[in-house]
Coordinates of C-alpha atoms and ligand atoms in Angstrom, one line a residue:
X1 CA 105.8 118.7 165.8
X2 CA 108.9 119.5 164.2
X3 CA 107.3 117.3 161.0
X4 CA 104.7 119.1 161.0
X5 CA 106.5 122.3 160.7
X6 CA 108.3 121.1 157.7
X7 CA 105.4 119.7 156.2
X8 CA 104.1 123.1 156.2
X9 CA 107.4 124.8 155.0
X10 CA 107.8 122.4 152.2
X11 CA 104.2 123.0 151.0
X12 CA 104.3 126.3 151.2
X13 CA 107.5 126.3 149.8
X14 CA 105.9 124.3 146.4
X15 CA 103.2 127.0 145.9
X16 CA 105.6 129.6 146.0
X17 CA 107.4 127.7 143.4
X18 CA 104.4 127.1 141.4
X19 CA 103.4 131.0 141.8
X20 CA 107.4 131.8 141.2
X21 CA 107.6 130.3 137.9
X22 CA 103.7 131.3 136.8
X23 CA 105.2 135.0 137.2
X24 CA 108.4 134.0 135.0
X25 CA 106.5 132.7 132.0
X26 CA 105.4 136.7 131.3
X27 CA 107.6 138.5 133.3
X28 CA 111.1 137.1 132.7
X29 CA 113.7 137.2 135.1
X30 CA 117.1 138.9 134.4
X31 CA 119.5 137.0 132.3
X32 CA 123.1 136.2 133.8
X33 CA 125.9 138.2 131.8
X34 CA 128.1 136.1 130.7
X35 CA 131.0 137.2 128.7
X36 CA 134.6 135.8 129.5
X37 CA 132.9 132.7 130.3
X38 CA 134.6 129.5 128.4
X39 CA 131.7 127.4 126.7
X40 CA 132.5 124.3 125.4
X41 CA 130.0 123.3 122.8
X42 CA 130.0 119.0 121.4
X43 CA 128.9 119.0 117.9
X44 CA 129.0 122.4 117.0
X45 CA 130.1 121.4 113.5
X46 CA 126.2 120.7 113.2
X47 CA 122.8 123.1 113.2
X48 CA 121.9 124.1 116.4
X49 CA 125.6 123.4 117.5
X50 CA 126.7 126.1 115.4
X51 CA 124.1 128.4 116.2
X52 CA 125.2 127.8 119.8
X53 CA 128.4 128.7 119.2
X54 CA 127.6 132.1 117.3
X55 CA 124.4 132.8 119.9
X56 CA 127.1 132.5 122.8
X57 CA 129.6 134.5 121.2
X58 CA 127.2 137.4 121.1
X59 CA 127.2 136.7 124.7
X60 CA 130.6 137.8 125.2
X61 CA 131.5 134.2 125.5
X62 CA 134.8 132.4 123.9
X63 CA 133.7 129.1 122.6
X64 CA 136.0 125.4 122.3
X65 CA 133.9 124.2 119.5
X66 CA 134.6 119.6 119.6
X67 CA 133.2 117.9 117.0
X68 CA 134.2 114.7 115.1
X69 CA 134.0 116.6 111.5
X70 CA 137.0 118.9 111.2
X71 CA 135.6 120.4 108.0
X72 CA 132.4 121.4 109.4
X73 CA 133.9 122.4 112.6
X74 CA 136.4 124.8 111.1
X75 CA 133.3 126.6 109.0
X76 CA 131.7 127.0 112.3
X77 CA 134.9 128.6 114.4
X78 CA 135.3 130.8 110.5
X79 CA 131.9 132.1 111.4
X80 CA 132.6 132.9 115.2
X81 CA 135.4 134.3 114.3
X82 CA 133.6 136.4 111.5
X83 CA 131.8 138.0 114.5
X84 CA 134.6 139.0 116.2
X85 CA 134.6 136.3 118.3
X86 CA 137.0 133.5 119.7
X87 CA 136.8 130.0 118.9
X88 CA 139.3 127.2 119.4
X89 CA 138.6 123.7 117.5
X90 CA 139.2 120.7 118.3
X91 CA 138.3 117.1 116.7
X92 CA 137.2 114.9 119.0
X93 CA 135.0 111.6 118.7
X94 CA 132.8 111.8 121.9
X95 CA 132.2 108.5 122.2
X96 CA 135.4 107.9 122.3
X97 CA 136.1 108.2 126.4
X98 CA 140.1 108.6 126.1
X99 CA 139.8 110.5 123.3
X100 CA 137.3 113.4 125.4
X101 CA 139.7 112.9 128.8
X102 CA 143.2 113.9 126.6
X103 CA 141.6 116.8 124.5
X104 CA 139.7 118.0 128.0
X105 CA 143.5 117.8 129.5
X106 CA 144.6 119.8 126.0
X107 CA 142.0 122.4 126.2
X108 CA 143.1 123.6 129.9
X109 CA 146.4 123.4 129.1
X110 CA 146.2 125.4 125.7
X111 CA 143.9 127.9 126.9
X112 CA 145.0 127.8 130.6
X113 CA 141.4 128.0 132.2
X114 CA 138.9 126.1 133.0
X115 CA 135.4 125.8 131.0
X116 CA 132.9 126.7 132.7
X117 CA 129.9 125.8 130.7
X118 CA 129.2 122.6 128.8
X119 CA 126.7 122.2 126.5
X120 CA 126.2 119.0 125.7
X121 CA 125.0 118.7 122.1
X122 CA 126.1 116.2 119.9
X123 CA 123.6 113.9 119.0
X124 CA 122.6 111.2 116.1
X125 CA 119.8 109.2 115.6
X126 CA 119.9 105.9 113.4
X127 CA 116.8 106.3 110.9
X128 CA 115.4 103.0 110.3
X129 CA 113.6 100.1 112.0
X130 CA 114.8 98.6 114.9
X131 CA 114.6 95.2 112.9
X132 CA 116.8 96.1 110.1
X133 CA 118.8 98.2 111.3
X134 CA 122.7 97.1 112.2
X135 CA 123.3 96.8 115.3
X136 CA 126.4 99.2 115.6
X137 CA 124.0 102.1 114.4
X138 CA 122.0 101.7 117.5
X139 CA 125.1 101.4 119.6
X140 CA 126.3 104.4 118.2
X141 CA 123.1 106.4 119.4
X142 CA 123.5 105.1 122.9
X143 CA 127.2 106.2 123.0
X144 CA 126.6 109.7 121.4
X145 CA 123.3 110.9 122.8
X146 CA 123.9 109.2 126.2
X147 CA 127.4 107.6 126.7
X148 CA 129.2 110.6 125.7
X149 CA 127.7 112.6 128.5
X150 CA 129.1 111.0 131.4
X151 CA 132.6 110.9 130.0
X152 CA 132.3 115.1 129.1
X153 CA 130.9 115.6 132.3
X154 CA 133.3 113.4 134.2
X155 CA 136.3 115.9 132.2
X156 CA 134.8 119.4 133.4
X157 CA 132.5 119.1 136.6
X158 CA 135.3 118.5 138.9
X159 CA 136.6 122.3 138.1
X160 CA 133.2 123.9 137.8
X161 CA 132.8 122.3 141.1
X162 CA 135.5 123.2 142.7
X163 CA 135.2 126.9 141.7
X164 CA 130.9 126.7 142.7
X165 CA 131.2 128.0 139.3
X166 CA 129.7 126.4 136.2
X167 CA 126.7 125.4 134.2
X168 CA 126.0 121.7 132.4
X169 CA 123.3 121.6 129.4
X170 CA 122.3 118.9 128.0
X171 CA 120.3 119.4 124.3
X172 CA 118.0 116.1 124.7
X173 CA 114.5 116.1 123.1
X174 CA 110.9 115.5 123.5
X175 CA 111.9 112.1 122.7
X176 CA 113.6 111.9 125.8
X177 CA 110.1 112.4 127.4
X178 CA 107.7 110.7 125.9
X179 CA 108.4 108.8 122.4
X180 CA 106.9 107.8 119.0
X181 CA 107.2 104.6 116.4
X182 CA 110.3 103.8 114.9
X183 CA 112.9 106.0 117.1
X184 CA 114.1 102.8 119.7
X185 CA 117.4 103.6 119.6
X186 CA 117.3 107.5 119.8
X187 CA 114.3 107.2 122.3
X188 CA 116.3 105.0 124.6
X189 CA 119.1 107.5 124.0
X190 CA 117.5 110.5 125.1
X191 CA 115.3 108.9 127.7
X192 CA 118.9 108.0 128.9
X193 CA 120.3 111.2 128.8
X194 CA 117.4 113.1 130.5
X195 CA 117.7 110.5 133.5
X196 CA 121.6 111.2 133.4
X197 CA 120.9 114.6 133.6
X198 CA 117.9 115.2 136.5
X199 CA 119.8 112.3 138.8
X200 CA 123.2 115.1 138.4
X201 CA 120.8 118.0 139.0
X202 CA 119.5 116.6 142.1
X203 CA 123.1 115.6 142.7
X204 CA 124.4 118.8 143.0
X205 CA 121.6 120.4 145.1
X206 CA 121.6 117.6 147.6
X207 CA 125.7 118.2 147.9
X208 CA 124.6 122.2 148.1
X209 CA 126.8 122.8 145.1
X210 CA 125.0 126.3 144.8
X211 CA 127.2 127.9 141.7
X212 CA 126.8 124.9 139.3
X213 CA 123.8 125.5 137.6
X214 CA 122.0 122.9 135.2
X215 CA 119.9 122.9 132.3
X216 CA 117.9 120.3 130.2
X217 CA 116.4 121.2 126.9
X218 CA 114.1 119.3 125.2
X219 CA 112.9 120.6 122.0
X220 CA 110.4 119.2 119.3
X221 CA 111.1 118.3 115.9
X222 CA 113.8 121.2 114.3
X223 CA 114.3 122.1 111.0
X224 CA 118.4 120.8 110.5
X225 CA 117.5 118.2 108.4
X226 CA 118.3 115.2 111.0
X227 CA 114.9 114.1 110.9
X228 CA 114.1 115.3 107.7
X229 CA 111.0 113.6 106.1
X230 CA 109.0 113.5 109.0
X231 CA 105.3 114.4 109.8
X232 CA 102.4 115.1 111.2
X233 CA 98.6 115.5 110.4
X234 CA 98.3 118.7 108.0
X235 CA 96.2 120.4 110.5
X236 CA 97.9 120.0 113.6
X237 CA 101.6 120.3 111.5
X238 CA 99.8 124.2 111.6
X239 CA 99.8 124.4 115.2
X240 CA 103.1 122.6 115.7
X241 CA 105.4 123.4 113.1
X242 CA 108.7 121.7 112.5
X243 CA 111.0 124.8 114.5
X244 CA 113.2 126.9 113.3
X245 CA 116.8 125.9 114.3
X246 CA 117.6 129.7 115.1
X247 CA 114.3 130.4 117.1
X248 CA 115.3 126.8 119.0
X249 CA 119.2 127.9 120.1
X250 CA 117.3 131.3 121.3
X251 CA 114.9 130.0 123.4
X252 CA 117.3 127.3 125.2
X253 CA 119.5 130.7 125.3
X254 CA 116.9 132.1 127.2
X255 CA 116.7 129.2 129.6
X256 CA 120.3 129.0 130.0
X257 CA 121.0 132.3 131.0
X258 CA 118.1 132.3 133.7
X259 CA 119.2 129.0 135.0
X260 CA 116.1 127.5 134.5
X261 CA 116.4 123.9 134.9
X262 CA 114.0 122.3 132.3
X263 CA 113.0 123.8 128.9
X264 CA 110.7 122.4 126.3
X265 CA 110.3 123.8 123.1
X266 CA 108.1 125.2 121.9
X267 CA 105.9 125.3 125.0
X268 CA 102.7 123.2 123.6
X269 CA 105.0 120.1 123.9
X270 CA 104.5 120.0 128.0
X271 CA 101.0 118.6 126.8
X272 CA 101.9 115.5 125.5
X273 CA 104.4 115.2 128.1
X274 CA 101.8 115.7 131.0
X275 CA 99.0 113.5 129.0
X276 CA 101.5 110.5 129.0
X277 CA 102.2 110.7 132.5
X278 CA 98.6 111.6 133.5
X279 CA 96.3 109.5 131.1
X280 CA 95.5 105.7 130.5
X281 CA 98.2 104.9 127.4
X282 CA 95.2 104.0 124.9
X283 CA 94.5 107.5 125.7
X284 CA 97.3 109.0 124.1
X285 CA 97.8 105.9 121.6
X286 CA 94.6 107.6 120.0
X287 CA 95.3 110.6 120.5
X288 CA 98.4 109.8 118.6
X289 CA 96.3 108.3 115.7
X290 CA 94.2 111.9 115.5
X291 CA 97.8 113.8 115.6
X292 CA 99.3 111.6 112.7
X293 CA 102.2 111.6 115.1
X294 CA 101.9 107.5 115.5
X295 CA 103.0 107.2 112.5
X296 CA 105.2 110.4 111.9
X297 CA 108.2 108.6 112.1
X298 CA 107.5 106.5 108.7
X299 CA 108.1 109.1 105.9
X300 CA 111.4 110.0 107.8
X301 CA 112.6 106.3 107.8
X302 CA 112.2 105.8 104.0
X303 CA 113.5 109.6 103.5
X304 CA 116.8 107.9 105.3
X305 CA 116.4 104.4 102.9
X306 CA 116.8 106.6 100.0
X307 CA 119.6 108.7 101.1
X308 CA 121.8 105.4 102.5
X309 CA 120.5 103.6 99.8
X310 CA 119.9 100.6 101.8
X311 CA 121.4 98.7 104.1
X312 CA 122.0 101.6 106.0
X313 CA 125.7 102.4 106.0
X314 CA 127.5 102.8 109.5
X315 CA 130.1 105.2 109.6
Ligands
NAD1 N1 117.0 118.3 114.7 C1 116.0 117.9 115.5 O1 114.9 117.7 115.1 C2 116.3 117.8 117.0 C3 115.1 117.7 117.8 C4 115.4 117.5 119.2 C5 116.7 117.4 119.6 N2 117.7 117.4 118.8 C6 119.0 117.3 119.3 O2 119.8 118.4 119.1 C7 121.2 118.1 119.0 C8 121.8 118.7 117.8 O3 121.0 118.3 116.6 P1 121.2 118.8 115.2 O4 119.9 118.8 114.6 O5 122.0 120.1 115.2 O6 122.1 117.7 114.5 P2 123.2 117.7 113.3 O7 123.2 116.4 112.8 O8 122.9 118.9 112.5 O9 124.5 118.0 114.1 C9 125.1 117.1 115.0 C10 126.6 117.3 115.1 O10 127.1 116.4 116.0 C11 128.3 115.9 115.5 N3 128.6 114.6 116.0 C12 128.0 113.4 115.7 N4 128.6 112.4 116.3 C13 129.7 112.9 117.0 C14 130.7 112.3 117.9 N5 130.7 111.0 118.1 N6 131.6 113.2 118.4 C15 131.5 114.5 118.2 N7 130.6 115.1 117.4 C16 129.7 114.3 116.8 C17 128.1 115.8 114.0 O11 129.3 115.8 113.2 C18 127.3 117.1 113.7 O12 128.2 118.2 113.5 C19 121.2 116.6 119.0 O13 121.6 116.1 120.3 C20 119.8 116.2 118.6 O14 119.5 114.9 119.1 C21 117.5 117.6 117.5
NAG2 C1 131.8 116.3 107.2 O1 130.5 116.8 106.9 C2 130.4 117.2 105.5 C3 129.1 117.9 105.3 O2 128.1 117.3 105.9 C4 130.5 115.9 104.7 O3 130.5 116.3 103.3 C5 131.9 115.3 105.0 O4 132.0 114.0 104.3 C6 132.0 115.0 106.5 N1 133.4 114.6 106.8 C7 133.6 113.5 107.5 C8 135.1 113.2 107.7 O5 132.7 112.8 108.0

């Protein structure tokens, strides 16, 4: 009896879920304020890293901006600051786990609070084929795109839980849910990260840890130049056009601030993402071949040869 009662809760419970966020898609909910919160933002010496930084600081937000690029870094912090805002920089290699646990210890001591939201964005992606490309390259994707998430996360949740106050992003990519040619390594990276990322969501909710909300975005291809070079059919490229890195950070902004928990960007991208979990995989392999986006991944590859003038280099 009583399993039947919950049987009934639960379902009724998904439709008003399914009505719930049908309603949000035109009518948006309120965004959180958040000004005086801390934001801690991981390569924000890069494009949409820096745009997060600025698009938070218009927020009201103070920003600890952790890169491995000093240079870059400091433009970014010049340009919050610019705005009025504050920025504190730090250079930190994020694959590097004692390297994030001492300048996570540093941060709370030279700012003496906590941060309270992490946005996990760093992120690189090797740029050639699996078969010639060194194998430190690819274990460098891993540890950036994936690795480097448990050890930030390990460094801040503990205080965001123990206040029920925080938020965790994670900046993975459509990649991370469903995947193309020539990408292994950042594929198995953000495919990673996304799984790192739901199993803490659900984490969190099944420990009732109401105040720490969580957010995964997962955008499409965005014009910063990391995977510069590649392309789709002509005529589909019209309907699905490379983004624009500002448009991107405002649309995850939006997300963020409504604590919604999954964002993909733009929204035609849920397509692909439901065919490949709905439809035979020759399915989408064709559809794939119509879309030019089987091979998509090719132009960008020798785009990269060029620029590393082959072998490619590792850092
Ligand atoms: N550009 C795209 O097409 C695209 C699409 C989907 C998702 N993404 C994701 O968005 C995020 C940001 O991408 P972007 O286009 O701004 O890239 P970007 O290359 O412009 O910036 C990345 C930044 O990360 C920093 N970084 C790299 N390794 C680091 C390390 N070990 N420690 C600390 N910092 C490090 C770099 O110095 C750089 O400033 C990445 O996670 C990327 O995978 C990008
Ligand atoms: C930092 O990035 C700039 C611009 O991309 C580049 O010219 C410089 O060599 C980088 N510095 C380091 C230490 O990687």
């Amino acid at each position: 009896m009583i399993f039947l009662m919950d049987l009934q809760m639960m379902l009724l419970d998904v439709i008003y879920f399914i009505l719930r966020n049908s309603v949000r898609i035109v009518l948006r909910p309120r965004t959180k304020p958040i000004d005086g919160e801390l934001v801690l933002i991981t390569g924000s010496g890069g494009g949409l890293g820096r745009l997060f930084a600025q698009e938070f600081t218009k927020h009201g937000a103070e920003v600890v901006l952790w890169d491995v690029n000093s240079s870059c870094n400091e433009a970014t912090a010049k340009l919050v600051r610019e705005m009025g805002g504050k920025a504190y920089t730090y250079t930190v290699d994020v694959t590097n786990r004692e390297d994030v646990y001492r300048n996570a210890d540093l941060v709370r001591k030279d700012l003496g609070r906590d941060v309270t939201i992490l946005v996990n964005n760093a992120g690189v992606v090797a740029g050639a084929r699996m078969l010639d490309c060194p194998d430190e390259l690819m274990e460098r994707t891993m540890k950036v795109n994936c690795h480097a998430h448990f050890w930030t996360v390990k460094a801040f949740l503990p205080q965001m839980k123990a206040q029920n106050h925080g938020h965790i992003v994670t900046i993975a990519s459509i990649l991370g849910l469903f995947s193309t040619a020539c990408v292994e390594d950042y594929c198995a990276s953000k495919f990673a990260a996304v799984g790192f990322h739901e199993s803490l969501a659900h984490e969190l909710i099944a420990d009732e840890v109401e105040g720490v909300k969580t957010t995964l975005v997962c955008p499409y291809i965005v014009d910063t130049g990391m995977f510069e070079g590649c392309k789709i059919r002509e005529e589909v490229e019209l309907l699905l056009p490379p983004l624009e890195p500002q448009y991107c950070v405002e649309q995850a902004m939006n997300a963020i601030l409504i604590n919604q928990p999954l964002v993909c960007i733009p929204r035609l991208t849920y397509l692909p993402f439901l065919s490949r979990a709905l439809l035979p995989w020759e399915s989408n392999v064709v559809a794939y071949r119509f879309m030019g986006s089987d091979k998509c991944m090719y132009p960008f590859i020798d785009n990269k040869k060029q620029v590393s003038n082959n072998p490619v280099k590792v850092e």
